[in-house]
Amino acid sequence: QVQLVESGGGSVQAGGSLRLSCAASTFTVRTYCMAWFRQAPGKEREGVAFIDSHSATSYTGSVKGRFTISQDNAKTNLYLQMNSLKFEDTGMYYCAVHYTSSGYCQGASPTQYPYWGQGTQVTVST
């Protein structure tokens, strides 16, 4: 079992930046995929950024070039640096983990991730 706790959300004007953090406790498995998802009111949860145990990253198209996912050296903290924020980036942001024998991310569907944090709210105003 892994526990995930997000922090760093807040309110910012369009064009601003925020850095989200996710602390992972009891995280001992070496092959995994960690991800940031977000959910806007009335919309489905969507995958935003992914990093696997080989440190390969991927992003959904709408955030490419603006968001950066990263981990600390101990790989127990996950980050999401969000720059040039837009109104449409508003939503609840969650970190999530799934274990994978290959060490590669298996997909972007929320149903593939059994472990979730409680979320942190990001609000971007125009």
C-alpha atoms as a PDB file:
ATOM      1  CA  GLN A   1       0.000   0.000   0.000  1.00  0.00           C
ATOM      2  CA  VAL A   2       1.245   3.497  -0.808  1.00  0.00           C
ATOM      3  CA  GLN A   3      -0.027   6.771   0.584  1.00  0.00           C
ATOM      4  CA  LEU A   4       0.069   9.915  -1.529  1.00  0.00           C
ATOM      5  CA  VAL A   5      -0.317  13.463  -0.251  1.00  0.00           C
ATOM      6  CA  GLU A   6      -0.494  16.403  -2.651  1.00  0.00           C
ATOM      7  CA  SER A   7       0.262  20.032  -1.868  1.00  0.00           C
ATOM      8  CA  GLY A   8       1.010  23.274  -3.656  1.00  0.00           C
ATOM      9  CA  GLY A   9      -2.312  24.121  -5.215  1.00  0.00           C
ATOM     10  CA  GLY A  10      -3.782  27.588  -5.061  1.00  0.00           C
ATOM     11  CA  SER A  11      -5.191  30.494  -7.004  1.00  0.00           C
ATOM     12  CA  VAL A  12      -3.174  32.236  -9.680  1.00  0.00           C
ATOM     13  CA  GLN A  13      -3.799  34.587 -12.563  1.00  0.00           C
ATOM     14  CA  ALA A  14      -3.525  33.374 -16.123  1.00  0.00           C
ATOM     15  CA  GLY A  15       0.096  33.342 -17.217  1.00  0.00           C
ATOM     16  CA  GLY A  16       1.320  32.553 -13.726  1.00  0.00           C
ATOM     17  CA  SER A  17       3.029  29.468 -12.328  1.00  0.00           C
ATOM     18  CA  LEU A  18       2.468  26.887  -9.609  1.00  0.00           C
ATOM     19  CA  ARG A  19       4.452  23.900  -8.438  1.00  0.00           C
ATOM     20  CA  LEU A  20       2.569  20.894  -7.132  1.00  0.00           C
ATOM     21  CA  SER A  21       4.173  18.302  -4.891  1.00  0.00           C
ATOM     22  CA  CYS A  22       3.171  14.748  -4.033  1.00  0.00           C
ATOM     23  CA  ALA A  23       4.778  12.913  -1.138  1.00  0.00           C
ATOM     24  CA  ALA A  24       4.690   9.129  -1.436  1.00  0.00           C
ATOM     25  CA  SER A  25       5.057   7.102   1.743  1.00  0.00           C
ATOM     26  CA  THR A  26       5.825   3.367   2.038  1.00  0.00           C
ATOM     27  CA  PHE A  27       6.879   3.439  -1.601  1.00  0.00           C
ATOM     28  CA  THR A  28       9.281   0.523  -1.975  1.00  0.00           C
ATOM     29  CA  VAL A  29       8.516  -0.881  -5.410  1.00  0.00           C
ATOM     30  CA  ARG A  30      11.137  -0.032  -8.021  1.00  0.00           C
ATOM     31  CA  THR A  31       9.029  -0.461 -11.134  1.00  0.00           C
ATOM     32  CA  TYR A  32       6.087   1.903 -11.381  1.00  0.00           C
ATOM     33  CA  CYS A  33       4.376   4.707 -13.198  1.00  0.00           C
ATOM     34  CA  MET A  34       3.542   7.935 -11.413  1.00  0.00           C
ATOM     35  CA  ALA A  35       1.177  10.473 -12.859  1.00  0.00           C
ATOM     36  CA  TRP A  36      -0.688  13.715 -12.370  1.00  0.00           C
ATOM     37  CA  PHE A  37      -4.369  13.749 -13.264  1.00  0.00           C
ATOM     38  CA  ARG A  38      -6.809  16.621 -13.104  1.00  0.00           C
ATOM     39  CA  GLN A  39     -10.548  16.952 -12.997  1.00  0.00           C
ATOM     40  CA  ALA A  40     -12.518  20.072 -13.790  1.00  0.00           C
ATOM     41  CA  PRO A  41     -16.115  20.457 -12.583  1.00  0.00           C
ATOM     42  CA  GLY A  42     -18.459  18.457 -14.764  1.00  0.00           C
ATOM     43  CA  LYS A  43     -15.631  16.820 -16.688  1.00  0.00           C
ATOM     44  CA  GLU A  44     -13.931  13.460 -16.592  1.00  0.00           C
ATOM     45  CA  ARG A  45     -10.614  12.977 -14.860  1.00  0.00           C
ATOM     46  CA  GLU A  46      -7.788  13.234 -17.388  1.00  0.00           C
ATOM     47  CA  GLY A  47      -4.129  12.301 -17.298  1.00  0.00           C
ATOM     48  CA  VAL A  48      -1.859  15.321 -17.520  1.00  0.00           C
ATOM     49  CA  ALA A  49       1.713  14.071 -17.064  1.00  0.00           C
ATOM     50  CA  PHE A  50       3.395  10.738 -16.536  1.00  0.00           C
ATOM     51  CA  ILE A  51       6.820   9.512 -15.418  1.00  0.00           C
ATOM     52  CA  ASP A  52       7.981   5.933 -15.277  1.00  0.00           C
ATOM     53  CA  SER A  53      10.724   4.220 -13.301  1.00  0.00           C
ATOM     54  CA  HIS A  54      13.097   4.759 -16.249  1.00  0.00           C
ATOM     55  CA  SER A  55      12.471   8.512 -15.835  1.00  0.00           C
ATOM     56  CA  ALA A  56      10.743   8.769 -19.206  1.00  0.00           C
ATOM     57  CA  THR A  57       8.043  11.425 -19.241  1.00  0.00           C
ATOM     58  CA  SER A  58       4.966  12.091 -21.319  1.00  0.00           C
ATOM     59  CA  TYR A  59       2.281  14.760 -21.362  1.00  0.00           C
ATOM     60  CA  THR A  60      -1.167  15.344 -22.667  1.00  0.00           C
ATOM     61  CA  GLY A  61      -1.109  17.675 -25.647  1.00  0.00           C
ATOM     62  CA  SER A  62      -2.683  20.687 -23.980  1.00  0.00           C
ATOM     63  CA  VAL A  63       0.124  21.028 -21.425  1.00  0.00           C
ATOM     64  CA  LYS A  64       3.178  20.138 -23.509  1.00  0.00           C
ATOM     65  CA  GLY A  65       5.816  22.836 -23.245  1.00  0.00           C
ATOM     66  CA  ARG A  66       4.142  24.372 -20.191  1.00  0.00           C
ATOM     67  CA  PHE A  67       4.156  21.612 -17.547  1.00  0.00           C
ATOM     68  CA  THR A  68       7.089  19.541 -16.326  1.00  0.00           C
ATOM     69  CA  ILE A  69       6.807  16.374 -14.245  1.00  0.00           C
ATOM     70  CA  SER A  70       9.783  15.324 -12.136  1.00  0.00           C
ATOM     71  CA  GLN A  71      10.863  13.330  -9.101  1.00  0.00           C
ATOM     72  CA  ASP A  72      13.459  13.794  -6.413  1.00  0.00           C
ATOM     73  CA  ASN A  73      16.496  11.518  -6.305  1.00  0.00           C
ATOM     74  CA  ALA A  74      14.912   9.262  -3.709  1.00  0.00           C
ATOM     75  CA  LYS A  75      11.855   8.979  -5.981  1.00  0.00           C
ATOM     76  CA  THR A  76       9.523   9.482  -3.043  1.00  0.00           C
ATOM     77  CA  ASN A  77       8.384  12.939  -4.080  1.00  0.00           C
ATOM     78  CA  LEU A  78       6.665  13.780  -7.340  1.00  0.00           C
ATOM     79  CA  TYR A  79       6.405  17.302  -8.700  1.00  0.00           C
ATOM     80  CA  LEU A  80       4.496  19.144 -11.376  1.00  0.00           C
ATOM     81  CA  GLN A  81       5.856  22.510 -12.435  1.00  0.00           C
ATOM     82  CA  MET A  82       3.085  24.414 -14.193  1.00  0.00           C
ATOM     83  CA  ASN A  83       3.986  27.526 -16.168  1.00  0.00           C
ATOM     84  CA  SER A  84       1.959  29.816 -18.416  1.00  0.00           C
ATOM     85  CA  LEU A  85      -1.210  28.675 -16.698  1.00  0.00           C
ATOM     86  CA  LYS A  86      -4.490  29.069 -18.532  1.00  0.00           C
ATOM     87  CA  PHE A  87      -8.060  29.293 -17.291  1.00  0.00           C
ATOM     88  CA  GLU A  88      -8.709  25.823 -18.682  1.00  0.00           C
ATOM     89  CA  ASP A  89      -6.020  24.384 -16.384  1.00  0.00           C
ATOM     90  CA  THR A  90      -8.385  24.956 -13.462  1.00  0.00           C
ATOM     91  CA  GLY A  91      -9.332  21.801 -11.595  1.00  0.00           C
ATOM     92  CA  MET A  92      -8.510  19.378  -8.830  1.00  0.00           C
ATOM     93  CA  TYR A  93      -5.097  17.841  -9.385  1.00  0.00           C
ATOM     94  CA  TYR A  94      -4.317  14.339  -8.162  1.00  0.00           C
ATOM     95  CA  CYS A  95      -1.168  12.269  -8.123  1.00  0.00           C
ATOM     96  CA  ALA A  96      -1.532   8.569  -8.769  1.00  0.00           C
ATOM     97  CA  VAL A  97       0.621   5.452  -8.972  1.00  0.00           C
ATOM     98  CA  HIS A  98       0.416   2.066 -10.569  1.00  0.00           C
ATOM     99  CA  TYR A  99       2.983  -0.684 -10.310  1.00  0.00           C
ATOM    100  CA  THR A 100       4.264  -2.278 -13.497  1.00  0.00           C
ATOM    101  CA  SER A 101       6.720  -5.132 -13.961  1.00  0.00           C
ATOM    102  CA  SER A 102       8.300  -3.429 -16.994  1.00  0.00           C
ATOM    103  CA  GLY A 103       8.786  -0.080 -15.305  1.00  0.00           C
ATOM    104  CA  TYR A 104       6.891   1.649 -18.109  1.00  0.00           C
ATOM    105  CA  CYS A 105       3.579   3.446 -17.864  1.00  0.00           C
ATOM    106  CA  GLN A 106       0.748   1.229 -19.097  1.00  0.00           C
ATOM    107  CA  GLY A 107      -1.729   3.891 -20.090  1.00  0.00           C
ATOM    108  CA  ALA A 108      -3.540   7.106 -19.268  1.00  0.00           C
ATOM    109  CA  SER A 109      -6.835   5.771 -17.984  1.00  0.00           C
ATOM    110  CA  PRO A 110      -7.574   6.584 -14.336  1.00  0.00           C
ATOM    111  CA  THR A 111      -8.877   3.036 -13.887  1.00  0.00           C
ATOM    112  CA  GLN A 112      -5.332   1.719 -14.324  1.00  0.00           C
ATOM    113  CA  TYR A 113      -4.136   3.543 -11.204  1.00  0.00           C
ATOM    114  CA  PRO A 114      -5.093   1.959  -7.887  1.00  0.00           C
ATOM    115  CA  TYR A 115      -3.385   4.504  -5.632  1.00  0.00           C
ATOM    116  CA  TRP A 116      -4.489   8.141  -5.398  1.00  0.00           C
ATOM    117  CA  GLY A 117      -3.904  11.194  -3.275  1.00  0.00           C
ATOM    118  CA  GLN A 118      -6.700  13.379  -1.971  1.00  0.00           C
ATOM    119  CA  GLY A 119      -6.104  16.121  -4.527  1.00  0.00           C
ATOM    120  CA  THR A 120      -5.101  19.770  -4.480  1.00  0.00           C
ATOM    121  CA  GLN A 121      -7.149  22.542  -6.085  1.00  0.00           C
ATOM    122  CA  VAL A 122      -5.712  24.747  -8.812  1.00  0.00           C
ATOM    123  CA  THR A 123      -7.718  27.803  -9.812  1.00  0.00           C
ATOM    124  CA  VAL A 124      -6.592  30.019 -12.681  1.00  0.00           C
ATOM    125  CA  SER A 125      -8.352  33.340 -13.137  1.00  0.00           C
ATOM    126  CA  THR A 126      -8.404  35.482 -16.253  1.00  0.00           C
END
